[in-house]
Each structure stands twice: as C-alpha cells, then as structure tokens.
Amino acid sequence: MLLTGRIPRHVGIIMDGNGRWAEVRGLPRIEGHRRGAERSKEIIEVSVELGIKALTLYAFSIENWQRPSSEVMTLMKLLEFYLNKELDRLIKKDVVFKAIGEIWKLPEHIQVIIREAEGKTASNKGMRLVIAISYSGRNEILRAVKKMLYSGIRPEELTEEAFNSYLDTAGLPAPDLIIRTSGEMRISNFLLWQGAYSELYFTDTLWPDFTEDEFLLAIQDYQRRERRFGAISVRADAP
Ligand code: FPP
C-alpha cells in the first residue's frame, strides 16, 4: 500500500447502501449487510496498517430500530458473529475496542460480548475501534447534558473540553474525516458535536463495494483539503 502525506487521526464512516447493493442484485437485504460486514472487517485492517489512531463505524442508529425485526435481528447476529470471530485478531492487532450509543438497549447477550471485547482490549495501545450501535448524535448530546447536570458541574466550569468528557467519545480526538457511502449527502445524526470541523467525503459507491482502493482515494482527497478551522489556511497534508 503506497500512501504518503498526512494520515487522518480519526476517521468516521457512515456505512450506507447495503440494502440497495442487495436489491439491485435481486438478493435479500440481509445479504447486503453480510457483505457490508465483510467490508467493515477489511477497512478495519487497512486502517490499522495505515496508522489511523481511531476509526468510528456507524453500524446501527437509534432510528434503525424501526426497521423490520427480522432485519434488526440479522444486524445484531452479524455484530455478535464478528465480535466473537474477530476478537482474538483485534487483540493481536493491539486494537482498543469500544461501543458507543445506548448499549443497554441491545439484547443482553450482545451487551455481554461487547463488554468482554472492551475489557479484553482495554490495555491495548493501538488503534481505537469505535462501533456506534443504537447510537444517534442528538441522543448522545442529551445523555451527556443529563450526566453533566447530575455531576453538579457549575455553569462557569463548563467549557467545550469539559463537555467532551461527558460524551460517549470522551478521550477520542474529533474526527478529521467523515466518509459516507452510497451517494446520500447527509450526516444522519452521526457524531454531531464531534464532527463540527470534520472534512466530509461522499461517494456513490455502496458500502459492500467500498474497497481498500476506494478508502485510499478518500484519504488522498482529504490530504488535498485545506483545513482552516475558521482561521488561517492549513492544508491537511501540511507537515
Ligand atoms: C446501511 O445500509 C447500513 C446499516 C444500517 C448497517 C451497517 C452494518 C454493517 C455493515 C454490519 C455490521 C457491522 C460490523 C462492524 C460487523 P442500508 O441498509 O441503510 O442500505 P440502503 O440505504 O441501501 O437501504
């Protein structure tokens, strides 16, 4: 893999288009999710190799609970299958695993697997792999506000940095780059607070077709961006 220039520290991905991928092939939507999950596995591996410090994958939004229960069950089974199957590999690759969102709403046995994966990778030092499940940005912000109020923080102590520490993503850098596949140009409740200055990359490619090469194209595109954070010019590929 040949890629020079600045690597984004934190990449967020809205993995969209699994259903359409399957529908155009006359396959059941769940087959699209299966292929999508395989693609997630590949992109996680590439991210580790590239030296990305944090990768956040949007796997299941709070709104996704409204899908037919058979599809929800399939997505849960896929998560269970991959976490069980890939845990040893994540440990070997020094990855730190974390799930964000309303995890307590997931089936009990999946919560157990998630806690196990978090526990067994907690002392690792490599890439942080964050899976957003039963997650939505506004919900995360509201939960953070509630935690903050219960903590008894005084209004004058409240800074952006302090607020960050109440979010599910506490301790993670803000995403430098957010990718969305499948041609939709929306953020769809993903990392709303954290993504304030993220570079956005949209591609028509459906998630099951989002190969390593497509991922590298997204990163190269990011490297050509000027990041100004509302101030003076900083190119993303500046040293
Ligand atoms: C969006 O496609 C995708 C999802 C709602 C699920 C994403 C989940 C996975 C890729 C599998 C689980 C992940 C891991 C990390 C093992 P869509 O169904 O909204 O597609 P459509 O817009 O074409 O209908």
PDB file of N, CA, C and O in Angstrom, residues 162-215:
ATOM      1  N   ALA A 162     -14.652  20.401  28.780  1.00  0.00           N
ATOM      2  CA  ALA A 162     -15.379  19.706  29.849  1.00  0.00           C
ATOM      3  C   ALA A 162     -16.562  18.943  29.251  1.00  0.00           C
ATOM      4  O   ALA A 162     -16.823  17.791  29.607  1.00  0.00           O
ATOM      5  N   PHE A 163     -17.252  19.556  28.310  1.00  0.00           N
ATOM      6  CA  PHE A 163     -18.422  18.888  27.712  1.00  0.00           C
ATOM      7  C   PHE A 163     -18.008  17.614  26.983  1.00  0.00           C
ATOM      8  O   PHE A 163     -18.680  16.578  27.083  1.00  0.00           O
ATOM      9  N   ASN A 164     -16.875  17.679  26.288  1.00  0.00           N
ATOM     10  CA  ASN A 164     -16.353  16.495  25.587  1.00  0.00           C
ATOM     11  C   ASN A 164     -16.259  15.292  26.512  1.00  0.00           C
ATOM     12  O   ASN A 164     -16.483  14.162  26.102  1.00  0.00           O
ATOM     13  N   SER A 165     -15.905  15.557  27.757  1.00  0.00           N
ATOM     14  CA  SER A 165     -15.646  14.451  28.680  1.00  0.00           C
ATOM     15  C   SER A 165     -16.934  13.740  29.107  1.00  0.00           C
ATOM     16  O   SER A 165     -16.876  12.676  29.696  1.00  0.00           O
ATOM     17  N   TYR A 166     -18.093  14.308  28.807  1.00  0.00           N
ATOM     18  CA  TYR A 166     -19.363  13.640  29.131  1.00  0.00           C
ATOM     19  C   TYR A 166     -19.921  12.861  27.943  1.00  0.00           C
ATOM     20  O   TYR A 166     -20.883  12.120  28.071  1.00  0.00           O
ATOM     21  N   LEU A 167     -19.323  13.059  26.782  1.00  0.00           N
ATOM     22  CA  LEU A 167     -19.813  12.360  25.588  1.00  0.00           C
ATOM     23  C   LEU A 167     -19.328  10.907  25.584  1.00  0.00           C
ATOM     24  O   LEU A 167     -18.356  10.564  26.261  1.00  0.00           O
ATOM     25  N   ASP A 168     -20.006  10.061  24.801  1.00  0.00           N
ATOM     26  CA  ASP A 168     -19.582   8.660  24.687  1.00  0.00           C
ATOM     27  C   ASP A 168     -18.156   8.570  24.147  1.00  0.00           C
ATOM     28  O   ASP A 168     -17.461   7.582  24.380  1.00  0.00           O
ATOM     29  N   THR A 169     -17.751   9.564  23.390  1.00  0.00           N
ATOM     30  CA  THR A 169     -16.442   9.538  22.728  1.00  0.00           C
ATOM     31  C   THR A 169     -15.345  10.203  23.569  1.00  0.00           C
ATOM     32  O   THR A 169     -14.280  10.518  23.043  1.00  0.00           O
ATOM     33  N   ALA A 170     -15.608  10.406  24.861  1.00  0.00           N
ATOM     34  CA  ALA A 170     -14.627  11.068  25.737  1.00  0.00           C
ATOM     35  C   ALA A 170     -13.239  10.463  25.528  1.00  0.00           C
ATOM     36  O   ALA A 170     -13.100   9.240  25.475  1.00  0.00           O
ATOM     37  N   GLY A 171     -12.254  11.319  25.378  1.00  0.00           N
ATOM     38  CA  GLY A 171     -10.878  10.831  25.235  1.00  0.00           C
ATOM     39  C   GLY A 171     -10.450  10.616  23.794  1.00  0.00           C
ATOM     40  O   GLY A 171      -9.265  10.412  23.517  1.00  0.00           O
ATOM     41  N   LEU A 172     -11.396  10.642  22.864  1.00  0.00           N
ATOM     42  CA  LEU A 172     -11.042  10.453  21.449  1.00  0.00           C
ATOM     43  C   LEU A 172     -10.830  11.814  20.787  1.00  0.00           C
ATOM     44  O   LEU A 172     -11.538  12.770  21.114  1.00  0.00           O
ATOM     45  N   PRO A 173      -9.902  11.906  19.841  1.00  0.00           N
ATOM     46  CA  PRO A 173      -9.808  13.168  19.086  1.00  0.00           C
ATOM     47  C   PRO A 173     -11.053  13.336  18.222  1.00  0.00           C
ATOM     48  O   PRO A 173     -11.724  12.351  17.898  1.00  0.00           O
ATOM     49  N   ALA A 174     -11.366  14.570  17.843  1.00  0.00           N
ATOM     50  CA  ALA A 174     -12.506  14.794  16.941  1.00  0.00           C
ATOM     51  C   ALA A 174     -12.186  14.135  15.594  1.00  0.00           C
ATOM     52  O   ALA A 174     -11.022  14.056  15.205  1.00  0.00           O
ATOM     53  N   PRO A 175     -13.200  13.653  14.870  1.00  0.00           N
ATOM     54  CA  PRO A 175     -12.897  13.042  13.567  1.00  0.00           C
ATOM     55  C   PRO A 175     -12.350  14.074  12.581  1.00  0.00           C
ATOM     56  O   PRO A 175     -12.920  15.161  12.437  1.00  0.00           O
ATOM     57  N   ASP A 176     -11.244  13.754  11.933  1.00  0.00           N
ATOM     58  CA  ASP A 176     -10.688  14.636  10.899  1.00  0.00           C
ATOM     59  C   ASP A 176     -11.471  14.468   9.612  1.00  0.00           C
ATOM     60  O   ASP A 176     -11.624  15.399   8.834  1.00  0.00           O
ATOM     61  N   LEU A 177     -11.941  13.249   9.400  1.00  0.00           N
ATOM     62  CA  LEU A 177     -12.585  12.911   8.127  1.00  0.00           C
ATOM     63  C   LEU A 177     -13.807  12.047   8.404  1.00  0.00           C
ATOM     64  O   LEU A 177     -13.721  11.072   9.164  1.00  0.00           O
ATOM     65  N   ILE A 178     -14.934  12.417   7.806  1.00  0.00           N
ATOM     66  CA  ILE A 178     -16.137  11.573   7.875  1.00  0.00           C
ATOM     67  C   ILE A 178     -16.506  11.178   6.448  1.00  0.00           C
ATOM     68  O   ILE A 178     -16.649  12.028   5.564  1.00  0.00           O
ATOM     69  N   ILE A 179     -16.603   9.874   6.247  1.00  0.00           N
ATOM     70  CA  ILE A 179     -16.916   9.321   4.918  1.00  0.00           C
ATOM     71  C   ILE A 179     -18.346   8.802   4.947  1.00  0.00           C
ATOM     72  O   ILE A 179     -18.752   8.161   5.922  1.00  0.00           O
ATOM     73  N   ARG A 180     -19.108   9.087   3.892  1.00  0.00           N
ATOM     74  CA  ARG A 180     -20.416   8.431   3.749  1.00  0.00           C
ATOM     75  C   ARG A 180     -20.508   7.807   2.369  1.00  0.00           C
ATOM     76  O   ARG A 180     -20.279   8.473   1.355  1.00  0.00           O
ATOM     77  N   THR A 181     -20.864   6.549   2.332  1.00  0.00           N
ATOM     78  CA  THR A 181     -21.006   5.855   1.060  1.00  0.00           C
ATOM     79  C   THR A 181     -22.450   5.932   0.577  1.00  0.00           C
ATOM     80  O   THR A 181     -23.336   6.370   1.297  1.00  0.00           O
ATOM     81  N   SER A 182     -22.663   5.554  -0.656  1.00  0.00           N
ATOM     82  CA  SER A 182     -23.979   5.327  -1.280  1.00  0.00           C
ATOM     83  C   SER A 182     -24.671   6.562  -1.843  1.00  0.00           C
ATOM     84  O   SER A 182     -25.854   6.497  -2.189  1.00  0.00           O
ATOM     85  N   GLY A 183     -23.942   7.676  -1.943  1.00  0.00           N
ATOM     86  CA  GLY A 183     -24.495   8.840  -2.638  1.00  0.00           C
ATOM     87  C   GLY A 183     -25.374   9.762  -1.804  1.00  0.00           C
ATOM     88  O   GLY A 183     -25.757  10.825  -2.278  1.00  0.00           O
ATOM     89  N   GLU A 184     -25.719   9.360  -0.597  1.00  0.00           N
ATOM     90  CA  GLU A 184     -26.516  10.254   0.261  1.00  0.00           C
ATOM     91  C   GLU A 184     -25.578  11.297   0.845  1.00  0.00           C
ATOM     92  O   GLU A 184     -24.485  10.960   1.303  1.00  0.00           O
ATOM     93  N   MET A 185     -26.013  12.561   0.834  1.00  0.00           N
ATOM     94  CA  MET A 185     -25.136  13.618   1.346  1.00  0.00           C
ATOM     95  C   MET A 185     -25.730  14.216   2.610  1.00  0.00           C
ATOM     96  O   MET A 185     -26.210  15.335   2.619  1.00  0.00           O
ATOM     97  N   ARG A 186     -25.750  13.395   3.631  1.00  0.00           N
ATOM     98  CA  ARG A 186     -26.292  13.801   4.939  1.00  0.00           C
ATOM     99  C   ARG A 186     -25.389  13.246   6.021  1.00  0.00           C
ATOM    100  O   ARG A 186     -24.687  12.258   5.811  1.00  0.00           O
ATOM    101  N   ILE A 187     -25.521  13.834   7.199  1.00  0.00           N
ATOM    102  CA  ILE A 187     -24.746  13.370   8.356  1.00  0.00           C
ATOM    103  C   ILE A 187     -25.572  12.385   9.195  1.00  0.00           C
ATOM    104  O   ILE A 187     -25.041  11.562   9.942  1.00  0.00           O
ATOM    105  N   SER A 188     -26.897  12.447   9.039  1.00  0.00           N
ATOM    106  CA  SER A 188     -27.796  11.472   9.674  1.00  0.00           C
ATOM    107  C   SER A 188     -27.492  11.196  11.139  1.00  0.00           C
ATOM    108  O   SER A 188     -27.392  10.033  11.556  1.00  0.00           O
ATOM    109  N   ASN A 189     -27.318  12.273  11.909  1.00  0.00           N
ATOM    110  CA  ASN A 189     -27.215  12.109  13.367  1.00  0.00           C
ATOM    111  C   ASN A 189     -25.928  11.403  13.816  1.00  0.00           C
ATOM    112  O   ASN A 189     -25.898  10.765  14.858  1.00  0.00           O
ATOM    113  N   PHE A 190     -24.882  11.506  13.019  1.00  0.00           N
ATOM    114  CA  PHE A 190     -23.605  10.840  13.351  1.00  0.00           C
ATOM    115  C   PHE A 190     -22.631  11.872  13.897  1.00  0.00           C
ATOM    116  O   PHE A 190     -22.368  12.890  13.255  1.00  0.00           O
ATOM    117  N   LEU A 191     -22.097  11.646  15.072  1.00  0.00           N
ATOM    118  CA  LEU A 191     -21.041  12.469  15.690  1.00  0.00           C
ATOM    119  C   LEU A 191     -21.301  13.975  15.484  1.00  0.00           C
ATOM    120  O   LEU A 191     -20.447  14.700  14.970  1.00  0.00           O
ATOM    121  N   LEU A 192     -22.483  14.420  15.884  1.00  0.00           N
ATOM    122  CA  LEU A 192     -22.896  15.802  15.593  1.00  0.00           C
ATOM    123  C   LEU A 192     -21.995  16.844  16.255  1.00  0.00           C
ATOM    124  O   LEU A 192     -21.604  17.822  15.617  1.00  0.00           O
ATOM    125  N   TRP A 193     -21.701  16.653  17.523  1.00  0.00           N
ATOM    126  CA  TRP A 193     -20.843  17.604  18.240  1.00  0.00           C
ATOM    127  C   TRP A 193     -19.400  17.471  17.747  1.00  0.00           C
ATOM    128  O   TRP A 193     -18.740  18.457  17.403  1.00  0.00           O
ATOM    129  N   GLN A 194     -18.938  16.222  17.653  1.00  0.00           N
ATOM    130  CA  GLN A 194     -17.536  15.944  17.349  1.00  0.00           C
ATOM    131  C   GLN A 194     -17.166  16.320  15.917  1.00  0.00           C
ATOM    132  O   GLN A 194     -16.010  16.594  15.613  1.00  0.00           O
ATOM    133  N   GLY A 195     -18.157  16.302  15.023  1.00  0.00           N
ATOM    134  CA  GLY A 195     -17.860  16.494  13.600  1.00  0.00           C
ATOM    135  C   GLY A 195     -17.909  17.945  13.151  1.00  0.00           C
ATOM    136  O   GLY A 195     -17.929  18.215  11.940  1.00  0.00           O
ATOM    137  N   ALA A 196     -17.907  18.877  14.101  1.00  0.00           N
ATOM    138  CA  ALA A 196     -18.090  20.304  13.753  1.00  0.00           C
ATOM    139  C   ALA A 196     -17.130  20.766  12.658  1.00  0.00           C
ATOM    140  O   ALA A 196     -17.508  21.542  11.785  1.00  0.00           O
ATOM    141  N   TYR A 197     -15.879  20.284  12.702  1.00  0.00           N
ATOM    142  CA  TYR A 197     -14.884  20.706  11.700  1.00  0.00           C
ATOM    143  C   TYR A 197     -14.365  19.554  10.842  1.00  0.00           C
ATOM    144  O   TYR A 197     -13.331  19.684  10.190  1.00  0.00           O
ATOM    145  N   SER A 198     -15.065  18.439  10.862  1.00  0.00           N
ATOM    146  CA  SER A 198     -14.594  17.285  10.085  1.00  0.00           C
ATOM    147  C   SER A 198     -14.681  17.586   8.593  1.00  0.00           C
ATOM    148  O   SER A 198     -15.628  18.235   8.141  1.00  0.00           O
ATOM    149  N   GLU A 199     -13.722  17.074   7.857  1.00  0.00           N
ATOM    150  CA  GLU A 199     -13.829  17.100   6.398  1.00  0.00           C
ATOM    151  C   GLU A 199     -14.811  16.004   6.005  1.00  0.00           C
ATOM    152  O   GLU A 199     -14.769  14.893   6.558  1.00  0.00           O
ATOM    153  N   LEU A 200     -15.702  16.315   5.067  1.00  0.00           N
ATOM    154  CA  LEU A 200     -16.720  15.332   4.667  1.00  0.00           C
ATOM    155  C   LEU A 200     -16.379  14.782   3.286  1.00  0.00           C
ATOM    156  O   LEU A 200     -15.971  15.529   2.397  1.00  0.00           O
ATOM    157  N   TYR A 201     -16.536  13.482   3.146  1.00  0.00           N
ATOM    158  CA  TYR A 201     -16.259  12.835   1.857  1.00  0.00           C
ATOM    159  C   TYR A 201     -17.449  11.946   1.503  1.00  0.00           C
ATOM    160  O   TYR A 201     -17.817  11.056   2.279  1.00  0.00           O
ATOM    161  N   PHE A 202     -18.044  12.237   0.348  1.00  0.00           N
ATOM    162  CA  PHE A 202     -19.196  11.444  -0.089  1.00  0.00           C
ATOM    163  C   PHE A 202     -18.836  10.702  -1.370  1.00  0.00           C
ATOM    164  O   PHE A 202     -18.174  11.254  -2.254  1.00  0.00           O
ATOM    165  N   THR A 203     -19.257   9.460  -1.439  1.00  0.00           N
ATOM    166  CA  THR A 203     -19.032   8.694  -2.662  1.00  0.00           C
ATOM    167  C   THR A 203     -20.304   7.933  -3.017  1.00  0.00           C
ATOM    168  O   THR A 203     -21.058   7.526  -2.122  1.00  0.00           O
ATOM    169  N   ASP A 204     -20.525   7.740  -4.326  1.00  0.00           N
ATOM    170  CA  ASP A 204     -21.706   6.985  -4.764  1.00  0.00           C
ATOM    171  C   ASP A 204     -21.560   5.484  -4.503  1.00  0.00           C
ATOM    172  O   ASP A 204     -22.537   4.743  -4.548  1.00  0.00           O
ATOM    173  N   THR A 205     -20.339   5.045  -4.279  1.00  0.00           N
ATOM    174  CA  THR A 205     -20.098   3.612  -4.060  1.00  0.00           C
ATOM    175  C   THR A 205     -20.920   3.106  -2.872  1.00  0.00           C
ATOM    176  O   THR A 205     -20.978   3.757  -1.832  1.00  0.00           O
ATOM    177  N   LEU A 206     -21.544   1.955  -3.051  1.00  0.00           N
ATOM    178  CA  LEU A 206     -22.328   1.359  -1.955  1.00  0.00           C
ATOM    179  C   LEU A 206     -21.353   0.652  -0.997  1.00  0.00           C
ATOM    180  O   LEU A 206     -20.302   0.160  -1.428  1.00  0.00           O
ATOM    181  N   TRP A 207     -21.691   0.601   0.284  1.00  0.00           N
ATOM    182  CA  TRP A 207     -20.730   0.114   1.274  1.00  0.00           C
ATOM    183  C   TRP A 207     -20.124  -1.262   0.930  1.00  0.00           C
ATOM    184  O   TRP A 207     -18.906  -1.430   1.016  1.00  0.00           O
ATOM    185  N   PRO A 208     -20.905  -2.237   0.473  1.00  0.00           N
ATOM    186  CA  PRO A 208     -20.266  -3.525   0.188  1.00  0.00           C
ATOM    187  C   PRO A 208     -19.220  -3.446  -0.929  1.00  0.00           C
ATOM    188  O   PRO A 208     -18.390  -4.347  -1.067  1.00  0.00           O
ATOM    189  N   ASP A 209     -19.239  -2.368  -1.731  1.00  0.00           N
ATOM    190  CA  ASP A 209     -18.257  -2.201  -2.810  1.00  0.00           C
ATOM    191  C   ASP A 209     -17.120  -1.252  -2.420  1.00  0.00           C
ATOM    192  O   ASP A 209     -16.273  -0.933  -3.257  1.00  0.00           O
ATOM    193  N   PHE A 210     -17.114  -0.781  -1.187  1.00  0.00           N
ATOM    194  CA  PHE A 210     -16.118   0.213  -0.763  1.00  0.00           C
ATOM    195  C   PHE A 210     -14.806  -0.511  -0.422  1.00  0.00           C
ATOM    196  O   PHE A 210     -14.562  -0.917   0.701  1.00  0.00           O
ATOM    197  N   THR A 211     -13.973  -0.638  -1.444  1.00  0.00           N
ATOM    198  CA  THR A 211     -12.742  -1.418  -1.301  1.00  0.00           C
ATOM    199  C   THR A 211     -11.634  -0.592  -0.639  1.00  0.00           C
ATOM    200  O   THR A 211     -11.769   0.618  -0.442  1.00  0.00           O
ATOM    201  N   GLU A 212     -10.527  -1.276  -0.387  1.00  0.00           N
ATOM    202  CA  GLU A 212      -9.336  -0.596   0.133  1.00  0.00           C
ATOM    203  C   GLU A 212      -8.938   0.567  -0.783  1.00  0.00           C
ATOM    204  O   GLU A 212      -8.604   1.659  -0.314  1.00  0.00           O
ATOM    205  N   ASP A 213      -8.983   0.355  -2.104  1.00  0.00           N
ATOM    206  CA  ASP A 213      -8.599   1.421  -3.037  1.00  0.00           C
ATOM    207  C   ASP A 213      -9.512   2.633  -2.915  1.00  0.00           C
ATOM    208  O   ASP A 213      -9.071   3.775  -2.983  1.00  0.00           O
ATOM    209  N   GLU A 214     -10.807   2.374  -2.723  1.00  0.00           N
ATOM    210  CA  GLU A 214     -11.760   3.486  -2.547  1.00  0.00           C
ATOM    211  C   GLU A 214     -11.442   4.248  -1.256  1.00  0.00           C
ATOM    212  O   GLU A 214     -11.549   5.473  -1.190  1.00  0.00           O
ATOM    213  N   PHE A 215     -11.073   3.505  -0.244  1.00  0.00           N
ATOM    214  CA  PHE A 215     -10.729   4.111   1.049  1.00  0.00           C
ATOM    215  C   PHE A 215      -9.492   5.005   0.877  1.00  0.00           C
ATOM    216  O   PHE A 215      -9.441   6.134   1.372  1.00  0.00           O
TER     217      PHE A 215
END
